[in-house]
Structures are given as structure tokens and as C-alpha cells.
mmCIF file of C-alpha atoms in Angstrom:
data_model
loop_
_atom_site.group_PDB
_atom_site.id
_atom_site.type_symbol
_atom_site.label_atom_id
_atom_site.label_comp_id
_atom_site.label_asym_id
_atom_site.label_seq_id
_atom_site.Cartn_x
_atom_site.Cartn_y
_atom_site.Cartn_z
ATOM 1 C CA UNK K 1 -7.915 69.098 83.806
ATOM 2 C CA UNK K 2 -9.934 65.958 82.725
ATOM 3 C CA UNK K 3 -8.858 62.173 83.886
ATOM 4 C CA UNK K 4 -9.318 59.148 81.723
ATOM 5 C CA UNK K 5 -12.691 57.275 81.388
ATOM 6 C CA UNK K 6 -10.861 54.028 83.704
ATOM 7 C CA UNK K 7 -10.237 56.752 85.930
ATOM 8 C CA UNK K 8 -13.636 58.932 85.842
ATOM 9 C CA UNK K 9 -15.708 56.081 86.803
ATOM 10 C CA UNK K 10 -13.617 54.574 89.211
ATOM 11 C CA UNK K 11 -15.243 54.474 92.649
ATOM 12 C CA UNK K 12 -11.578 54.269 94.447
ATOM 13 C CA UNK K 13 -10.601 57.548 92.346
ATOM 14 C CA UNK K 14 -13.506 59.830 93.202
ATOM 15 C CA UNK K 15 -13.800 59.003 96.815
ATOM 16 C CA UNK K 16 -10.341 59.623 96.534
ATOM 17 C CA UNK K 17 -10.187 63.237 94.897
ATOM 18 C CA UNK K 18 -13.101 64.227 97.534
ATOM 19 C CA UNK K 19 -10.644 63.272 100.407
ATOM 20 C CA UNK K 20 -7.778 65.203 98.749
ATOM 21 C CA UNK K 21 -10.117 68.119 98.330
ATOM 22 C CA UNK K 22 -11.438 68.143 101.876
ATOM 23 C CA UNK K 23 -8.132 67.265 103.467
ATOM 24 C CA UNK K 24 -6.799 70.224 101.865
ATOM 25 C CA UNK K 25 -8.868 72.346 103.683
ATOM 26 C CA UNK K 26 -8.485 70.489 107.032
ATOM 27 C CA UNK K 27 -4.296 69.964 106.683
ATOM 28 C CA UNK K 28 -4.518 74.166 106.505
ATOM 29 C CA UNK K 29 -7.062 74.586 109.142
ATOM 30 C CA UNK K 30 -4.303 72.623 110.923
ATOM 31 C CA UNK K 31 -0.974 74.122 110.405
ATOM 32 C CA UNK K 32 -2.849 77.712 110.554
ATOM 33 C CA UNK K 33 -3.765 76.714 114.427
ATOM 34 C CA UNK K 34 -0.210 75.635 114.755
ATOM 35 C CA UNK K 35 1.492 78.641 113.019
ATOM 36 C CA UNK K 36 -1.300 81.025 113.864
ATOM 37 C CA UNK K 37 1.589 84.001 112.880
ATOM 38 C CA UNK K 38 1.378 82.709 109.447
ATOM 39 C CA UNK K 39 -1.967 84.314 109.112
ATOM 40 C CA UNK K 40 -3.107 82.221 106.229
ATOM 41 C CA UNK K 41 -6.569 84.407 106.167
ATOM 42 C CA UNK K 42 -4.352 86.823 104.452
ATOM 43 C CA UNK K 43 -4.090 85.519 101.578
ATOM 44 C CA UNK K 44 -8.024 85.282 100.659
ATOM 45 C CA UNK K 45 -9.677 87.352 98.052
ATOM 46 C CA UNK K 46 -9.201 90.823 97.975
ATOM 47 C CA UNK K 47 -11.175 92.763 95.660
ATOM 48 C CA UNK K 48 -9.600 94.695 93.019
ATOM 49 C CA UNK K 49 -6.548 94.179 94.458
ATOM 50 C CA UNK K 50 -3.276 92.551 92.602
ATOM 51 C CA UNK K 51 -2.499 90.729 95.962
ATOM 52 C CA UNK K 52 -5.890 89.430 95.900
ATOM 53 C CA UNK K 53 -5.907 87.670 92.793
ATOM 54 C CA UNK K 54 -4.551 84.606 94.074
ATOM 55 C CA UNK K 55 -6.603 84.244 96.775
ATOM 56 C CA UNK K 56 -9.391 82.976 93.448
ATOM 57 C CA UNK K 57 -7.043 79.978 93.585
ATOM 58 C CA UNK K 58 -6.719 79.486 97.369
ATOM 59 C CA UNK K 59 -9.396 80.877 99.308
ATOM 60 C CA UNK K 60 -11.257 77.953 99.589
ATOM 61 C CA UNK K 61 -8.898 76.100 100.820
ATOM 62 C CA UNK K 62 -8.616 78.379 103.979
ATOM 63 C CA UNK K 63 -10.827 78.802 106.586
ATOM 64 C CA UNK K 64 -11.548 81.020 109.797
ATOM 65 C CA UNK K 65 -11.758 78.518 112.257
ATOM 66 C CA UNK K 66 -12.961 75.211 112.915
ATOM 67 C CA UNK K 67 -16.652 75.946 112.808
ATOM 68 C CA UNK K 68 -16.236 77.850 109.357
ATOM 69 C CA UNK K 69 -14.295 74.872 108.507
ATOM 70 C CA UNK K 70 -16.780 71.828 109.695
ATOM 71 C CA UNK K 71 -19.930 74.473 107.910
ATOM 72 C CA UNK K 72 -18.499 74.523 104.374
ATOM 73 C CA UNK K 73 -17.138 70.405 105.052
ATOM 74 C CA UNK K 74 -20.377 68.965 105.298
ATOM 75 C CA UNK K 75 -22.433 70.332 102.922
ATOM 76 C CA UNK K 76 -19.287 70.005 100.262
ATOM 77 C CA UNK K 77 -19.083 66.494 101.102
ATOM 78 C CA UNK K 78 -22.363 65.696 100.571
ATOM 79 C CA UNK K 79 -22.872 67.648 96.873
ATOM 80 C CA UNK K 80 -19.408 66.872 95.887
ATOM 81 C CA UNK K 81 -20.642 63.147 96.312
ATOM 82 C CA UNK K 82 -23.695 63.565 94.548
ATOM 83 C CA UNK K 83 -22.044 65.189 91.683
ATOM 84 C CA UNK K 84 -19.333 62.245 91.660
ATOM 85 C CA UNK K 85 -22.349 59.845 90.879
ATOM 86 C CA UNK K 86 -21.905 60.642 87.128
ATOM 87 C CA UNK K 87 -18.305 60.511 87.203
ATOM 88 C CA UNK K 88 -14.815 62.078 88.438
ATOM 89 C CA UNK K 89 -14.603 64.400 85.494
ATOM 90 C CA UNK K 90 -17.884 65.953 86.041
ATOM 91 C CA UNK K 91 -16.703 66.896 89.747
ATOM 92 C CA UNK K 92 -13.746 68.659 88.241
ATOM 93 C CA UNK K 93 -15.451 70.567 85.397
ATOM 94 C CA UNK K 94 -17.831 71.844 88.140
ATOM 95 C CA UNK K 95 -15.018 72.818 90.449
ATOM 96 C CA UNK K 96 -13.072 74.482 88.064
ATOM 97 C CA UNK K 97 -15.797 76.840 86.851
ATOM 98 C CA UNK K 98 -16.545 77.143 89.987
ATOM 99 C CA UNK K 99 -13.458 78.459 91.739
ATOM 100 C CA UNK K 100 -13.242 80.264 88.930
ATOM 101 C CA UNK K 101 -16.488 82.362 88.621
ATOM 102 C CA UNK K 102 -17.122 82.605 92.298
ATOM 103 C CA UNK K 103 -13.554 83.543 92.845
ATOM 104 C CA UNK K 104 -13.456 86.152 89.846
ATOM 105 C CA UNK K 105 -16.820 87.546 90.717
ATOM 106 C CA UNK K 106 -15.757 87.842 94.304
ATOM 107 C CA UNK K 107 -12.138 89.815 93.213
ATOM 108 C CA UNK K 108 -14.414 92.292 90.955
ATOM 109 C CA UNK K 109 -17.273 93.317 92.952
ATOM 110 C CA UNK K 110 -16.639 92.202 96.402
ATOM 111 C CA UNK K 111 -17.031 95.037 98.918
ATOM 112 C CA UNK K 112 -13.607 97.235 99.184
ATOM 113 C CA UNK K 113 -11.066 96.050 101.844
ATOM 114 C CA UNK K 114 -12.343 92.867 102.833
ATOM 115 C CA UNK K 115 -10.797 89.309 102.974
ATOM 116 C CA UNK K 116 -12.695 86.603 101.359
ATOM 117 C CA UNK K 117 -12.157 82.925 102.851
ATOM 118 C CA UNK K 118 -13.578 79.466 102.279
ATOM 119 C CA UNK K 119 -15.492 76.886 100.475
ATOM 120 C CA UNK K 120 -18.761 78.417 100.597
ATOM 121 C CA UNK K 121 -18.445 79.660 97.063
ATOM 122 C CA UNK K 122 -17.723 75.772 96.131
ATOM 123 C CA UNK K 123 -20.495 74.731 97.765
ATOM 124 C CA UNK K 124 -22.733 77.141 96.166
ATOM 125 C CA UNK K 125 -21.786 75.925 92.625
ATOM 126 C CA UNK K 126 -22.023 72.612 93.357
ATOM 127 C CA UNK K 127 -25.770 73.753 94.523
ATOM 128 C CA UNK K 128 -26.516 75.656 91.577
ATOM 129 C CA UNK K 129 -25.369 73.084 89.122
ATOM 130 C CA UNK K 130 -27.177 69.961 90.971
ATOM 131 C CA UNK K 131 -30.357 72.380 90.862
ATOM 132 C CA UNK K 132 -30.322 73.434 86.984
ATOM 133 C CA UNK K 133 -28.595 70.108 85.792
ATOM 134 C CA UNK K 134 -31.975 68.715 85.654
ATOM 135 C CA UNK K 135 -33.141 71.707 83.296
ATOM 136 C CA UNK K 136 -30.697 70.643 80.721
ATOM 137 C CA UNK K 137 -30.409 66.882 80.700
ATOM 138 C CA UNK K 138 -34.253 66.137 81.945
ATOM 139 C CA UNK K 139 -33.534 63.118 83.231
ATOM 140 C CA UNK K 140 -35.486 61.566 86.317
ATOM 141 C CA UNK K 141 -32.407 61.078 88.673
ATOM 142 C CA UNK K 142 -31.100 64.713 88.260
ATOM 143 C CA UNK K 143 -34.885 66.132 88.639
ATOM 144 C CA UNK K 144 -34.815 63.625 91.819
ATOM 145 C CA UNK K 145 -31.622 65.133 93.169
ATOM 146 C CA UNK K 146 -32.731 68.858 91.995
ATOM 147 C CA UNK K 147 -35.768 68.025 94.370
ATOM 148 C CA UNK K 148 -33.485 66.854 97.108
ATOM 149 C CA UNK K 149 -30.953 69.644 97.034
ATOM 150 C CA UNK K 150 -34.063 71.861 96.923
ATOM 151 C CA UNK K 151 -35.254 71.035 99.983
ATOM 152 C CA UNK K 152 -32.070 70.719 102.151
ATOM 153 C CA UNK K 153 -30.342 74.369 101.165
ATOM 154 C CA UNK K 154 -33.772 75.841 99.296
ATOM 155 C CA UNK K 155 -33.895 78.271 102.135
ATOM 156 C CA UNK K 156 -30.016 78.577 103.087
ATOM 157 C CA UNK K 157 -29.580 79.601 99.390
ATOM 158 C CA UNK K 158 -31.897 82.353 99.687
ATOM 159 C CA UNK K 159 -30.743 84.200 103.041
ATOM 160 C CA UNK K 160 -27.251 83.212 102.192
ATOM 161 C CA UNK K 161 -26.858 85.724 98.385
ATOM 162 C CA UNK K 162 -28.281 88.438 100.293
ATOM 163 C CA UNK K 163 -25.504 91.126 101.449
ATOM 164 C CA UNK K 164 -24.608 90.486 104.917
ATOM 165 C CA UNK K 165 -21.720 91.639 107.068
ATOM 166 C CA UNK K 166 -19.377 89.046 107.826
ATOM 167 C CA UNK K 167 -21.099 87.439 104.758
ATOM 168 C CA UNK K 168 -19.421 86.723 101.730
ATOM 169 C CA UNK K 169 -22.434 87.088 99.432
ATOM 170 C CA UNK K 170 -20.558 87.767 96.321
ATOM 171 C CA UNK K 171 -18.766 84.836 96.392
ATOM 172 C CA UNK K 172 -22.269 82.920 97.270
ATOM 173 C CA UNK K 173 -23.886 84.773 94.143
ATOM 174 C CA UNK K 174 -21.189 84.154 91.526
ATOM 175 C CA UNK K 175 -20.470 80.487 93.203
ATOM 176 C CA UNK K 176 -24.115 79.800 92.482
ATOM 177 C CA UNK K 177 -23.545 81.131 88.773
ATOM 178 C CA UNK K 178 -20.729 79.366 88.171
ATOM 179 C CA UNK K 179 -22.753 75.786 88.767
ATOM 180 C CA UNK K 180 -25.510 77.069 86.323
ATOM 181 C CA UNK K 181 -22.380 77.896 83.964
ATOM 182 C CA UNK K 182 -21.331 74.330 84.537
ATOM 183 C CA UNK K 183 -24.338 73.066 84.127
ATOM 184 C CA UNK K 184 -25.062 74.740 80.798
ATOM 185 C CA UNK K 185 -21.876 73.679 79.456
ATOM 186 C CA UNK K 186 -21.646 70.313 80.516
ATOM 187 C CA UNK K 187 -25.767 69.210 79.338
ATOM 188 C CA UNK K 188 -26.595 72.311 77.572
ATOM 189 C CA UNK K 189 -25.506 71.257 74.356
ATOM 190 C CA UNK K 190 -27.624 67.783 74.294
ATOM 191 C CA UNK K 191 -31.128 67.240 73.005
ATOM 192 C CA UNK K 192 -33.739 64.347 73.773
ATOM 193 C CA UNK K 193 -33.899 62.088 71.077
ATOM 194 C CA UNK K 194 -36.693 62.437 68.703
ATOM 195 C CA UNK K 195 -39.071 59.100 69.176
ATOM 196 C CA UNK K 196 -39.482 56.855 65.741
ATOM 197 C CA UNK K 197 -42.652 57.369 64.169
ATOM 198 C CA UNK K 198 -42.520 53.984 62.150
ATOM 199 C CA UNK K 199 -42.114 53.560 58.882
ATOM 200 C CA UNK K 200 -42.292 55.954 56.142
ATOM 201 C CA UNK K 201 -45.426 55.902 54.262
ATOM 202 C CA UNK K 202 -45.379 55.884 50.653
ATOM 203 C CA UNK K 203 -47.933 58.502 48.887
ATOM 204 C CA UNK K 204 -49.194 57.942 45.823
ATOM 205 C CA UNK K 205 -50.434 60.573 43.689
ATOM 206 C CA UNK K 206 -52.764 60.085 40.415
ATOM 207 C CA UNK K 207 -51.680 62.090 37.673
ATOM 208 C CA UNK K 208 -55.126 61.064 35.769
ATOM 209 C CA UNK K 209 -57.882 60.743 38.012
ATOM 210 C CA UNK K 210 -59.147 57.583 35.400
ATOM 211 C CA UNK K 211 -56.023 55.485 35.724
ATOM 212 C CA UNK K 212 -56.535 52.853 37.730
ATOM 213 C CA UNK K 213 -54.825 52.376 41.268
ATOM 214 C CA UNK K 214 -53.271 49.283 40.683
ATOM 215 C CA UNK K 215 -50.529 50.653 37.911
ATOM 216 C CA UNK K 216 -49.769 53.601 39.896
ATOM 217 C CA UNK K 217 -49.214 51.542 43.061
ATOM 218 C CA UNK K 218 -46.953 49.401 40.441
ATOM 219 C CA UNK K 219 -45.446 52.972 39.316
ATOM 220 C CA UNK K 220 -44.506 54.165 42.540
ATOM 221 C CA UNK K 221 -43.113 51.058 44.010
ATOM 222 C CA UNK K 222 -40.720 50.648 40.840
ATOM 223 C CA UNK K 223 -39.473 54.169 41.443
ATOM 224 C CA UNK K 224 -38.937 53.758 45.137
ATOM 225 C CA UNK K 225 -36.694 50.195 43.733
ATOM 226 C CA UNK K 226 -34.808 52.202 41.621
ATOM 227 C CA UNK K 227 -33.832 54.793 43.841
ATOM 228 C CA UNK K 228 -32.456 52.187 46.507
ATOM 229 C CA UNK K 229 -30.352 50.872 43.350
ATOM 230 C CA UNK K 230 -29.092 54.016 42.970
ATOM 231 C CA UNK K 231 -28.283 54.362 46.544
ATOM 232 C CA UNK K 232 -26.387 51.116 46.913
ATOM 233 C CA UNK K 233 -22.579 51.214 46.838
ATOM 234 C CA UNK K 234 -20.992 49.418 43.666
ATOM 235 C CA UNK K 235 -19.400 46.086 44.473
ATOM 236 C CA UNK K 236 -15.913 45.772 45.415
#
């Protein structure tokens, strides 16, 4: 799903799809406090397992508790923003990979008979993408924001892939693949443009070391005329 360009750089429409996005997760924190016999943690992930598979679609959106909640809000608020600097469809390529990869890597070799829940995997491919976007595009902002992202979850990335009970690495691992995915398929693709090395020069070769320069400058340059003749479109 991709919006229009009016609507990809609007500032009103991308603060607004991060407030649907987050108040999402929030409206079912809610009515899963209220209706606690609804036992929305249920319907997470569950590996290998046909009732599982649409937990890929609405895991994230369904949290633990409030502190699970309020640990995956912040930190997708903040990337999710950063991401939205280059545009709303950007944010929505990345989250579609995303919840894909994380959520299909997750179903296939999550640990057997476990429930996976919440944004984390979101918020790990928004981390991997804002880390290897600069790799691809090599521009200064996105090396500035690599450098940024670096240092805030460097070290949260690291404990937070390693298998853990309680811990849904899997869905931290493929979340964080599913950004470089994104990455790769959103700036893989585009090259820095070669620099102009001025004009071409024209070479001029002597066929008889005694001729003199002056006709086979006046050789040459005739030639080169003629070829631009040749090259010009008839008149209409």
C-alpha cells in the first residue's frame, strides 16, 4: 500500500498514520484490561502453527501489559518519526516488510509452544533499516541518523537478538532483517552520480609523421562537423 506524493509528504498525514499506528496498540492495551477474558495474547504468533499465522498480522498490535506496551511505544515513536522525515510512503514500505519478515521468521523458527506479542519486531526493523539506509544511499543525513540510532539502541540491539526466555529473539532477529531488506530495496537500486570530467578532448592522430599539424587539426575538426550534421534531426 503506497499513498500519493500530496499525501507522502504531507506533515498532517504522517504524524497522522504514526498516531493511528500507536493508538492501535494503546485502544487494545485498553479493551484487553477491560475484557481481560478476551485474552487477546492469544492470538500472537505461534510457531508452525495454522492458528498462529495470523498473529504475523496482529501481534504487534497486542501487548502484555502496560510496561510492554509504553517499552515498544517509545522507541517506535521515535524511529517511526525519523523514518517519516523522507516521506509517508517510506514508513509504510518499511512496516510492511517488516511485519512481514519479523512476523514470518518468528512463525517458522520461533521456539515450539510459545506466544509471540508486540511491536518489538517493528521496532527492530525500523532500527535495522535507519542503520544500513546510510550504506545504500550515502548520504550525510542518513549516515548522521545511522550514527544516532547507533548510539541510542547500539547496545539494546545486541543483548536483545540473543535467545532469552521471555525474549522474543526471533522476532528481534528477523525484525532487524526485515529493515536491512527494506533498506536494500528501497536505496539499493540507486548509484551516485558519476562527476563531469569537462569536455571531451579531441585527439588527433598523424597518419604521416611529415604532414604538418595545422591540416590535420583542419581534418579532424571537419570530421567532428560532419558527424554533428549527421546527428541533427531533419527539419520539420
Amino acid at each position: 500500500m503506497l499513498f500519493a506524493p500530496e499525501h507522502d509528504r504531507s506533515i498532517a498525514w504522517r504524524a497522522g498514520a504514526l498516531t493511528i499506528l500507536i493508538g492501535l496498540m494503546w485502544l487494545t492495551a485498553a479493551v484487553q484490561s477491560l475484557l481481560p477474558a478476551a485474552r487477546f495474547s492469544m492470538h500472537g504468533i505461534i510457531p508452525r502453527s495454522s492458528s498462529g499465522i495470523t498473529g504475523i498480522l496482529v501481534a504487534p498490535f497486542i501487548h502484555a501489559d502496560f510496561q510492554h506496551l509504553v517499552s515498544n511505544t517509545i522507541p517506535f515513536a521515535i524511529l517511526g518519526a525519523l523514518i517519516l522525515l523522507r516521506g509517508l510512503n517510506e514508513l509504510a514500505i518499511v512496516f510492511q516488510i517488516g511485519i512481514l519478515v519479523a512476523g514470518g521468521g518468528t512463525w517458522l523458527f520461533g521456539a515450539p509452544r510459545s506466544h509471540h506479542i508486540g511491536a518489538s519486531g517493528l521496532v527492530f526493523a525500523f532500527t535495522g533499516f535507519l542503520l544500513f539506509r546510510s550504506v545504500f544511499d550515502r548520504r550525510i543525513s542518513s549516515a548522521v541518523i545511522t550514527l544516532g540510532v547507533l548510539v541510542a539502541y547500539g547496545g539494546a540491539i545486541g543483548l536483545s537478538i540473543l535467545p532469552e526466555e521471555g525474549i522474543s529473539w526471533s522476532g528481534h532477529a528477523f525484525g532487524f532483517i526485515g529493515g536491512v531488506l527494506a533498506a536494500r530495496f528501497l536505496y539499493g537500486g540507486r548509484r551516485t552520480a558519476a562527476r563531469p570530467t569537462g569536455p571531451k578532448k579531441l585527439h588527433l592522430v598523424r597518419r604521416d609523421p611529415n604532414e604538418p599539424r595545422s591540416e590535420v587539426i583542419e581534418e579532424e575538426v571537419g570530421r567532428w562537423i560532419r558527424d554533428l550534421e549527421k546527428k541533427e534531426p531533419p527539419p520539420s
